[in-house]
Amino acid sequence: MDEFLKEKDIKLKDVSEMVKNINVDNSNDFYIVRGYYDEIIQYILSVFPKNNLYIGVSEEIRENPDVEYNKIYSFLGAPNIEIEQNLNTHIGIYRSEIPKDLELLLYNIYKPHNEELYKILGRKIDIWEKYYDKLK
């Protein structure tokens, strides 16, 4: 995270201030609001019926690709197939840890949005909840 912030010439206190004054017209704020999945999905649902939308969680797909991809195939009405390739070839790794105070700040920002997302999905995302439990 430190390298990311340095690359973007953003200081930790700037991130905290940015969060307090989120403005979607500001390109730096976009990094925060693009994680408001509830709002994104609510917009999509205002245009398309819910039964036409499949919502997959990338962490769940990475953790159990065969099961999760078969859910997608089922949604599409396609036959299940086994995936034999490495789907993680384009997944990057973080070069440094996110500072704990920033991580807690982001958790508190996203918490109400995640609660709304869980209502939309009709379930909690267990892999996220396990991560949050470690964070608290």
mmCIF file of C-alpha atoms in Angstrom:
data_model
loop_
_atom_site.group_PDB
_atom_site.id
_atom_site.type_symbol
_atom_site.label_atom_id
_atom_site.label_comp_id
_atom_site.label_asym_id
_atom_site.label_seq_id
_atom_site.Cartn_x
_atom_site.Cartn_y
_atom_site.Cartn_z
ATOM 1 C CA MET A 1 0.000 0.000 0.000
ATOM 2 C CA ASP A 2 2.836 2.374 0.819
ATOM 3 C CA GLU A 3 4.250 1.965 -2.691
ATOM 4 C CA PHE A 4 0.813 2.498 -4.212
ATOM 5 C CA LEU A 5 0.360 5.681 -2.206
ATOM 6 C CA LYS A 6 3.856 6.856 -3.177
ATOM 7 C CA GLU A 7 3.197 6.135 -6.860
ATOM 8 C CA LYS A 8 0.025 8.222 -6.689
ATOM 9 C CA ASP A 9 1.753 10.849 -4.514
ATOM 10 C CA ILE A 10 -0.826 10.351 -1.792
ATOM 11 C CA LYS A 11 0.017 10.493 1.909
ATOM 12 C CA LEU A 12 -1.825 8.445 4.542
ATOM 13 C CA LYS A 13 -3.310 11.575 6.117
ATOM 14 C CA ASP A 14 -4.478 12.575 2.633
ATOM 15 C CA VAL A 15 -6.311 9.257 2.318
ATOM 16 C CA SER A 16 -8.027 9.828 5.667
ATOM 17 C CA GLU A 17 -9.025 13.338 4.633
ATOM 18 C CA MET A 18 -10.148 12.111 1.214
ATOM 19 C CA VAL A 19 -12.433 9.567 2.860
ATOM 20 C CA LYS A 20 -14.048 12.228 5.029
ATOM 21 C CA ASN A 21 -14.782 14.382 1.981
ATOM 22 C CA ILE A 22 -15.572 11.825 -0.694
ATOM 23 C CA ASN A 23 -16.376 13.463 -3.998
ATOM 24 C CA VAL A 24 -16.943 11.113 -6.928
ATOM 25 C CA ASP A 25 -15.817 13.819 -9.336
ATOM 26 C CA ASN A 26 -12.322 13.626 -7.856
ATOM 27 C CA SER A 27 -10.291 10.818 -9.452
ATOM 28 C CA ASN A 28 -8.585 9.934 -6.160
ATOM 29 C CA ASP A 29 -11.968 9.387 -4.495
ATOM 30 C CA PHE A 30 -12.861 6.892 -7.205
ATOM 31 C CA TYR A 31 -10.632 4.327 -5.500
ATOM 32 C CA ILE A 32 -12.893 4.481 -2.449
ATOM 33 C CA VAL A 33 -16.333 4.610 -4.063
ATOM 34 C CA ARG A 34 -15.677 1.856 -6.570
ATOM 35 C CA GLY A 35 -15.815 -0.488 -3.575
ATOM 36 C CA TYR A 36 -19.425 0.517 -2.880
ATOM 37 C CA TYR A 37 -20.695 -2.677 -4.497
ATOM 38 C CA ASP A 38 -24.178 -2.206 -3.063
ATOM 39 C CA GLU A 39 -24.664 1.054 -4.960
ATOM 40 C CA ILE A 40 -23.272 -0.390 -8.184
ATOM 41 C CA ILE A 41 -25.535 -3.432 -7.977
ATOM 42 C CA GLN A 42 -28.571 -1.326 -7.037
ATOM 43 C CA TYR A 43 -28.000 0.749 -10.153
ATOM 44 C CA ILE A 44 -27.706 -2.382 -12.315
ATOM 45 C CA LEU A 45 -30.896 -3.745 -10.735
ATOM 46 C CA SER A 46 -32.676 -0.512 -11.643
ATOM 47 C CA VAL A 47 -32.012 -1.392 -15.284
ATOM 48 C CA PHE A 48 -32.115 -5.215 -15.339
ATOM 49 C CA PRO A 49 -34.257 -7.755 -13.484
ATOM 50 C CA LYS A 50 -32.501 -9.573 -10.619
ATOM 51 C CA ASN A 51 -32.969 -12.962 -12.276
ATOM 52 C CA ASN A 52 -30.797 -11.724 -15.182
ATOM 53 C CA LEU A 53 -27.878 -10.905 -12.891
ATOM 54 C CA TYR A 54 -25.314 -13.306 -11.462
ATOM 55 C CA ILE A 55 -23.052 -11.895 -8.777
ATOM 56 C CA GLY A 56 -19.825 -13.799 -8.211
ATOM 57 C CA VAL A 57 -17.324 -12.949 -5.508
ATOM 58 C CA SER A 58 -13.761 -13.074 -6.805
ATOM 59 C CA GLU A 59 -12.326 -14.325 -3.502
ATOM 60 C CA GLU A 60 -14.797 -17.230 -3.501
ATOM 61 C CA ILE A 61 -13.969 -18.025 -7.122
ATOM 62 C CA ARG A 62 -10.235 -18.089 -6.348
ATOM 63 C CA GLU A 63 -10.799 -20.233 -3.259
ATOM 64 C CA ASN A 64 -12.984 -22.840 -4.979
ATOM 65 C CA PRO A 65 -12.969 -22.298 -8.758
ATOM 66 C CA ASP A 66 -14.695 -25.520 -9.852
ATOM 67 C CA VAL A 67 -17.685 -25.019 -7.547
ATOM 68 C CA GLU A 68 -18.016 -21.304 -8.282
ATOM 69 C CA TYR A 69 -17.629 -21.660 -12.048
ATOM 70 C CA ASN A 70 -20.224 -24.423 -12.043
ATOM 71 C CA LYS A 71 -22.626 -21.993 -10.320
ATOM 72 C CA ILE A 72 -22.010 -19.562 -13.181
ATOM 73 C CA TYR A 73 -22.523 -22.280 -15.806
ATOM 74 C CA SER A 74 -25.759 -23.321 -14.095
ATOM 75 C CA PHE A 75 -26.979 -19.703 -14.076
ATOM 76 C CA LEU A 76 -26.239 -19.488 -17.802
ATOM 77 C CA GLY A 77 -27.869 -22.853 -18.510
ATOM 78 C CA ALA A 78 -24.560 -24.220 -19.774
ATOM 79 C CA PRO A 79 -23.113 -27.640 -18.944
ATOM 80 C CA ASN A 80 -20.551 -27.878 -16.153
ATOM 81 C CA ILE A 81 -16.960 -28.248 -17.265
ATOM 82 C CA GLU A 82 -13.748 -28.761 -15.352
ATOM 83 C CA ILE A 83 -11.216 -25.994 -15.593
ATOM 84 C CA GLU A 84 -7.706 -27.335 -16.019
ATOM 85 C CA GLN A 85 -5.776 -24.102 -16.362
ATOM 86 C CA ASN A 86 -4.280 -21.863 -13.702
ATOM 87 C CA LEU A 87 -6.782 -19.037 -13.310
ATOM 88 C CA ASN A 88 -4.502 -17.086 -10.987
ATOM 89 C CA THR A 89 -1.942 -16.095 -13.624
ATOM 90 C CA HIS A 90 -2.893 -12.411 -13.588
ATOM 91 C CA ILE A 91 -3.321 -11.992 -9.851
ATOM 92 C CA GLY A 92 -0.818 -9.537 -8.439
ATOM 93 C CA ILE A 93 0.759 -9.624 -5.036
ATOM 94 C CA TYR A 94 1.019 -6.730 -2.641
ATOM 95 C CA ARG A 95 4.522 -5.447 -2.066
ATOM 96 C CA SER A 96 3.780 -4.072 1.376
ATOM 97 C CA GLU A 97 1.189 -4.400 4.109
ATOM 98 C CA ILE A 98 -1.593 -1.864 4.373
ATOM 99 C CA PRO A 99 -1.116 0.196 7.556
ATOM 100 C CA LYS A 100 -3.449 -1.101 10.294
ATOM 101 C CA ASP A 101 -5.009 2.305 10.965
ATOM 102 C CA LEU A 102 -5.839 2.731 7.272
ATOM 103 C CA GLU A 103 -7.197 -0.808 7.113
ATOM 104 C CA LEU A 104 -9.526 -0.077 10.049
ATOM 105 C CA LEU A 105 -10.564 3.217 8.483
ATOM 106 C CA LEU A 106 -11.471 1.457 5.233
ATOM 107 C CA TYR A 107 -13.296 -1.279 7.139
ATOM 108 C CA ASN A 108 -15.465 1.356 8.817
ATOM 109 C CA ILE A 109 -16.125 3.101 5.507
ATOM 110 C CA TYR A 110 -17.165 -0.092 3.733
ATOM 111 C CA LYS A 111 -19.067 -1.712 6.619
ATOM 112 C CA PRO A 112 -22.472 -0.072 5.955
ATOM 113 C CA HIS A 113 -22.080 -0.696 2.218
ATOM 114 C CA ASN A 114 -21.206 -4.339 2.829
ATOM 115 C CA GLU A 115 -24.250 -4.733 5.097
ATOM 116 C CA GLU A 116 -26.445 -3.404 2.266
ATOM 117 C CA LEU A 117 -24.670 -5.702 -0.188
ATOM 118 C CA TYR A 118 -25.393 -8.687 2.065
ATOM 119 C CA LYS A 119 -29.091 -7.740 2.050
ATOM 120 C CA ILE A 120 -29.071 -7.616 -1.749
ATOM 121 C CA LEU A 121 -27.287 -10.978 -1.962
ATOM 122 C CA GLY A 122 -29.407 -12.547 0.766
ATOM 123 C CA ARG A 123 -26.258 -13.786 2.503
ATOM 124 C CA LYS A 124 -23.022 -12.653 4.073
ATOM 125 C CA ILE A 125 -19.761 -13.243 2.245
ATOM 126 C CA ASP A 126 -18.020 -15.611 4.658
ATOM 127 C CA ILE A 127 -14.527 -15.081 3.315
ATOM 128 C CA TRP A 128 -14.865 -11.323 3.910
ATOM 129 C CA GLU A 129 -16.302 -11.859 7.387
ATOM 130 C CA LYS A 130 -13.358 -14.098 8.358
ATOM 131 C CA TYR A 131 -10.990 -11.363 7.216
ATOM 132 C CA TYR A 132 -12.897 -8.714 9.181
ATOM 133 C CA ASP A 133 -12.912 -10.902 12.302
ATOM 134 C CA LYS A 134 -9.097 -11.002 12.184
ATOM 135 C CA LEU A 135 -9.005 -7.248 11.698
ATOM 136 C CA LYS A 136 -11.110 -6.371 14.744
#
